[in-house]
Tab-separated table of C-alpha atoms in Angstrom:
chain	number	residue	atom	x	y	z
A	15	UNK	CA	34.327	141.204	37.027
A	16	UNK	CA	32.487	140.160	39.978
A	17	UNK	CA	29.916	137.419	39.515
A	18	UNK	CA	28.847	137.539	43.280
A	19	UNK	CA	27.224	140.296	43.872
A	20	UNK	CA	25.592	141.308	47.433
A	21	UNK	CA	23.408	144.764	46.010
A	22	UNK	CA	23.019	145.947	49.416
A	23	UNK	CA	25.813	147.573	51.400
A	24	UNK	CA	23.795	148.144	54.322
A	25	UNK	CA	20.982	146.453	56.583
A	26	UNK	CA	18.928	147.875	59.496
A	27	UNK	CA	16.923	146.149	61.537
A	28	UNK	CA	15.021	145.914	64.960
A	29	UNK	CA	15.546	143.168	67.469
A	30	UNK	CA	13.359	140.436	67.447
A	31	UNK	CA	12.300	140.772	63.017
A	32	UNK	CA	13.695	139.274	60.738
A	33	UNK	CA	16.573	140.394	58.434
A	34	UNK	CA	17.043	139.393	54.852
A	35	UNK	CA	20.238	139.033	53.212
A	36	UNK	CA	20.142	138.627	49.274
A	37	UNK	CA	22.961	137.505	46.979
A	38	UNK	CA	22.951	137.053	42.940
A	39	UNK	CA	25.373	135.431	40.985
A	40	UNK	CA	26.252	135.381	37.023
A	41	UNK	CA	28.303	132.090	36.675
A	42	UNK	CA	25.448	128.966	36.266
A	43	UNK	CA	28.426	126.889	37.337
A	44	UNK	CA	28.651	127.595	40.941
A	45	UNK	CA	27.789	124.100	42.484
A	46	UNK	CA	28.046	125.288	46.259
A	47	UNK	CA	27.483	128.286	48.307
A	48	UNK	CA	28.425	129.941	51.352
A	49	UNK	CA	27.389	132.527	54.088
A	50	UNK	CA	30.245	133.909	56.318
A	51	UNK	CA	29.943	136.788	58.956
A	52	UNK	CA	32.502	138.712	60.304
A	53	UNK	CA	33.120	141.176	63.105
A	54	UNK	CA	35.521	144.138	63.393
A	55	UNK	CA	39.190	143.234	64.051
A	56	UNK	CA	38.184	139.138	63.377
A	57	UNK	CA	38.307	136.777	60.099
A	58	UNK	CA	35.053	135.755	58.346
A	59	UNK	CA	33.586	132.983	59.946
A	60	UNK	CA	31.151	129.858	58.170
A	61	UNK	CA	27.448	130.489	58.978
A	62	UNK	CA	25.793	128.276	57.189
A	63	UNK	CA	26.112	126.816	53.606
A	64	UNK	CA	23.401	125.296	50.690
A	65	UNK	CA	24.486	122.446	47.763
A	66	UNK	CA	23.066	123.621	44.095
A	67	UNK	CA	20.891	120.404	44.209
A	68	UNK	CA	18.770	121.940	47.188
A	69	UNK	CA	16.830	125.389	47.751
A	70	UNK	CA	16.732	125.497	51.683
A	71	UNK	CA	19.140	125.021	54.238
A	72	UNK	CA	18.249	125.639	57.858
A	73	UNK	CA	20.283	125.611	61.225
A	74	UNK	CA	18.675	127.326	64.032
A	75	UNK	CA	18.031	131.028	63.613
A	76	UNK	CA	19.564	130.710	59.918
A	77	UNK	CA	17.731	129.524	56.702
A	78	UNK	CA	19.569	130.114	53.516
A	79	UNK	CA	17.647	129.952	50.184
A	80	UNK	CA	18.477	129.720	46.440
A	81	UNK	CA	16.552	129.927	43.584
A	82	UNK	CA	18.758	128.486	40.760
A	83	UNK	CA	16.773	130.279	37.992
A	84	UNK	CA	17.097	133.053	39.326
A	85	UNK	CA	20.683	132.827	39.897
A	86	UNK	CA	19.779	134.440	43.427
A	87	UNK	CA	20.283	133.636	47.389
A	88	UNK	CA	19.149	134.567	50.299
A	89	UNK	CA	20.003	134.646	54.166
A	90	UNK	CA	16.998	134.587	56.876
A	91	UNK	CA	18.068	135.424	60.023
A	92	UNK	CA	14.873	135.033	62.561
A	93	UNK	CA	14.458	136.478	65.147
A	94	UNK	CA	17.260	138.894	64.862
A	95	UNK	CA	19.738	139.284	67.766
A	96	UNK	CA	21.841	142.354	68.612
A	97	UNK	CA	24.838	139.366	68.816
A	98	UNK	CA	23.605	139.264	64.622
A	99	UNK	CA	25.258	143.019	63.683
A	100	UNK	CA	27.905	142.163	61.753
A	101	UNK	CA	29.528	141.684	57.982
A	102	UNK	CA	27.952	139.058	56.502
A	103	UNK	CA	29.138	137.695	52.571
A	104	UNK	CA	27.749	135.502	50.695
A	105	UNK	CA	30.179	133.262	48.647
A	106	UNK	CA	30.042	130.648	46.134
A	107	UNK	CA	32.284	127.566	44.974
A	108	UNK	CA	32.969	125.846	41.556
A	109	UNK	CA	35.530	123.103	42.138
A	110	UNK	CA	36.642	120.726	45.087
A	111	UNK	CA	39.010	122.699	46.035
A	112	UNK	CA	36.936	124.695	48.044
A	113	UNK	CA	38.030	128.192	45.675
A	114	UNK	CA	35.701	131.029	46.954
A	115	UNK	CA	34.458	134.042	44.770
A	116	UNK	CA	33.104	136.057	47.726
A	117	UNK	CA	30.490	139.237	47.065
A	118	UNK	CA	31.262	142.542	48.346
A	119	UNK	CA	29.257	142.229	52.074
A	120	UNK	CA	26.663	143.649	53.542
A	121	UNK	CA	26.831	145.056	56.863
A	122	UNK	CA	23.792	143.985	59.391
A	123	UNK	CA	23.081	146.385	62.641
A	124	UNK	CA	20.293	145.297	64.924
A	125	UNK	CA	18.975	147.960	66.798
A	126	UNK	CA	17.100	147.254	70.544
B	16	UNK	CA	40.142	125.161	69.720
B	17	UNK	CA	41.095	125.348	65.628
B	18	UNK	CA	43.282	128.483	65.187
B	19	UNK	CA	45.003	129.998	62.044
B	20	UNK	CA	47.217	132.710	63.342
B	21	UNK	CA	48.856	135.563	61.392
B	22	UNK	CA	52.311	137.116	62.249
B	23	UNK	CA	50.947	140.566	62.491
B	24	UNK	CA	48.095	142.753	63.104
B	25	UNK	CA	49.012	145.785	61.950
B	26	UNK	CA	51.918	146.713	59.684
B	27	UNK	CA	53.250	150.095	58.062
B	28	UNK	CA	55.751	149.641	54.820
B	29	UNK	CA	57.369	151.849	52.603
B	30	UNK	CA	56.772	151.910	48.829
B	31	UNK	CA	59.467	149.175	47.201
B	32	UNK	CA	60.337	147.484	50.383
B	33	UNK	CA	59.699	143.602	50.487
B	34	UNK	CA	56.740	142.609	52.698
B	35	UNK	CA	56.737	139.193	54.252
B	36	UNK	CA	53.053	138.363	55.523
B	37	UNK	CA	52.993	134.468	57.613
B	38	UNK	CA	50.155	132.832	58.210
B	39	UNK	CA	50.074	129.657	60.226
B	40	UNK	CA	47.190	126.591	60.976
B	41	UNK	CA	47.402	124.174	63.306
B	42	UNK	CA	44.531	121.841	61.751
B	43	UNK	CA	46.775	119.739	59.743
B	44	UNK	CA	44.685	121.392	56.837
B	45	UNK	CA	45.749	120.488	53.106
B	46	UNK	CA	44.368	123.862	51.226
B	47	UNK	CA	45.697	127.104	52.377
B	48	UNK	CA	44.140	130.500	50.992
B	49	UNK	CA	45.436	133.886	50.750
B	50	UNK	CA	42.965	136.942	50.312
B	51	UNK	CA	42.839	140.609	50.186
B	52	UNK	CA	39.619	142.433	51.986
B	53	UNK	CA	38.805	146.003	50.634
B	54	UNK	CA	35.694	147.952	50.793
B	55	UNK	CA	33.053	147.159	48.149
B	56	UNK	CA	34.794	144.493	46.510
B	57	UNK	CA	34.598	142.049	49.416
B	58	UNK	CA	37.582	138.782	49.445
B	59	UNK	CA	39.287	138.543	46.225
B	60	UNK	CA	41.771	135.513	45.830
B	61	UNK	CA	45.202	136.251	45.312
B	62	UNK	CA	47.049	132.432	46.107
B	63	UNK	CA	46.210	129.046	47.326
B	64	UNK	CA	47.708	126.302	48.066
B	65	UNK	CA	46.870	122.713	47.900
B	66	UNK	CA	49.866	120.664	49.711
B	67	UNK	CA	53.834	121.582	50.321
B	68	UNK	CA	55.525	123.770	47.906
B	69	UNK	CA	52.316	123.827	45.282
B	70	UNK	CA	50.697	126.963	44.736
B	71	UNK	CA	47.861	128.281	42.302
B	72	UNK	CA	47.506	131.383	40.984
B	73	UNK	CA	43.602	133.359	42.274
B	74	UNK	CA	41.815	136.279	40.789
B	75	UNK	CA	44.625	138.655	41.280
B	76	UNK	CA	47.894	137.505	41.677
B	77	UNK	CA	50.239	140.521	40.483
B	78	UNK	CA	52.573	141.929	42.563
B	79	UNK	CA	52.303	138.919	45.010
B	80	UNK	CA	54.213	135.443	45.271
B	81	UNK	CA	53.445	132.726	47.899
B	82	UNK	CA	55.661	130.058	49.249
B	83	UNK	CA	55.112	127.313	51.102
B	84	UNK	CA	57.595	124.652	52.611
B	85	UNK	CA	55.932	123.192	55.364
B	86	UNK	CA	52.309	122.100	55.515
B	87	UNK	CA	51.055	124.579	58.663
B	88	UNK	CA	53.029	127.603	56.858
B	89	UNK	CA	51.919	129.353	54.214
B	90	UNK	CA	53.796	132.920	53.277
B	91	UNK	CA	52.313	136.239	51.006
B	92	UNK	CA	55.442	137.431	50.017
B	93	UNK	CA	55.340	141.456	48.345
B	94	UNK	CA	58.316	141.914	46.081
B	95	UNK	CA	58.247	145.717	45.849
B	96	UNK	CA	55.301	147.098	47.873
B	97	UNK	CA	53.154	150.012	46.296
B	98	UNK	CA	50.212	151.863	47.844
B	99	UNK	CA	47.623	150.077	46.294
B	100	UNK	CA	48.515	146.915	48.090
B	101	UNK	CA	47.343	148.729	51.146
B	102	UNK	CA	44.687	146.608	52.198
B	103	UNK	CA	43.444	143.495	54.592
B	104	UNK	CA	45.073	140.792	54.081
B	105	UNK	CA	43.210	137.336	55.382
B	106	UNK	CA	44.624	133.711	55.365
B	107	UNK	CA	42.055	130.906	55.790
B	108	UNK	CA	42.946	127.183	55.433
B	109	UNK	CA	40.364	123.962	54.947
B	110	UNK	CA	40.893	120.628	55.080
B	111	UNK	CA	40.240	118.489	51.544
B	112	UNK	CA	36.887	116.343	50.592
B	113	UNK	CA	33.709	116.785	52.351
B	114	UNK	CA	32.656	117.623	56.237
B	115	UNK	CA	29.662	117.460	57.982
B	116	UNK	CA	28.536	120.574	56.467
B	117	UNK	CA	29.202	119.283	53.076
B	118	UNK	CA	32.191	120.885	51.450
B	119	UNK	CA	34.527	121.768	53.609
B	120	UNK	CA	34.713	125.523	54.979
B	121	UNK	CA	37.482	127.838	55.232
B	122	UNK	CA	38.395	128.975	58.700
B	123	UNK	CA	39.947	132.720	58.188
B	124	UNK	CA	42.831	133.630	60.485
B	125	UNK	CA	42.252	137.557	62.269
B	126	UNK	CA	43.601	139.094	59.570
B	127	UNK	CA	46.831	141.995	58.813
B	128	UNK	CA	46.456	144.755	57.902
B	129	UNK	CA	48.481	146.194	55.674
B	130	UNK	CA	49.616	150.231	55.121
B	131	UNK	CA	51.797	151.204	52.013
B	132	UNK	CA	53.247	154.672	52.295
């Protein structure tokens, strides 16, 4: 049973806009979570990551966002760069061991 | 440059053979990881491991065993390969505690993947 689920398989959007990346989860214990993106024929790599004790992390062109009641995150990529299009999942911790339950991606193609 | 390699890129196995997958970091990175990638179900956990020779079962261990005997080397071993272990196969390692980015991230090696006729 996943309990990180990414609803939306699929993501289209012009250069320049922004693109919005959502995430839910079902487990309330989930302290930490994480955004990796990956391109074809390469591992995931970190993008950015947000602590359950905050709701907004920026770096540059990426803001992340949770809403703990919700049980729902988000990834704001602004503007959006045709270097963006890739596989981006959302992932989530619950011990210091640094144990990922990842969701099921969502692929990200920015268009000129 | 931080680098965690994988023996193979591609690989092609019969149905009961023994698969050895390697995975190697060169971070000096406690926790190693072992995942499988298919579509719509995203990185599931099959191993870690948290120093030499320990090991911890993940989300979906059957049909796999891990070993470990040095800290950079970290092995997915398949007893008796079947075709639904056909799949990507991704190794990541981290480091323990707490980075600059808080906890630490796991830095994913390129990948294998793996075809069971």
């Amino acid at each position: 049973d996943q309990q990180v689920k990414q609803n939306s398989p699929s993501l289209s959007v012009q250069e320049g806009r922004i693109s919005i990346l959502n995430c839910d989860y079902t487990n309330s214990m989930f302290d930490y979570f994480l955004w990796y993106k990956k391109y074809p024929a390469e591992g995931p790599t970190f993008l950015i990551s947000i602590s359950s004790i905050k709701d907004k992390n920026e770096d540059g062109r990426f803001t992340v966002f949770l809403n703990k009641s919700a049980k729902h995150l988000s990834l704001h990529i602004v503007p959006s760069q045709p270097g963006d299009s890739a596989v981006y999942f959302c992932a989530a911790s619950l011990d210091s061991w640094g144990k990922l339950q990842f969701g099921a991606g969502t692929q990200v193609v920015v268009t000129p | 440059d931080v680098k965690v390699t994988q023996s193979s890129r591609y690989l092609v196995k019969r149905t009961g053979e023994k698969v050895f997958l390697e995975c190697v970091q060169d971070m000096d990175h406690e926790n190693m990881f072992w995942y499988r990638q298919d579509p719509g179900l995203g990185l599931r956990l099959i191993y870690f491991s948290y120093d030499v020779k320990m090991k911890e079962k993940g989300d979906i261990p059957e049909g796999y065993s891990v070993s470990r005997e040095k800290k950079e080397r970290f092995s997915l071993i398949l007893e008796s390969a079947s075709t639904n272990q056909t799949s990507m196969y991704l190794c990541a390692s981290s480091s323990v505690g707490f980075g600059t980015s808080g906890r630490n991230e796991q830095f994913f090696g390129p990948g294998t993947r793996l075809t069971v006729l």
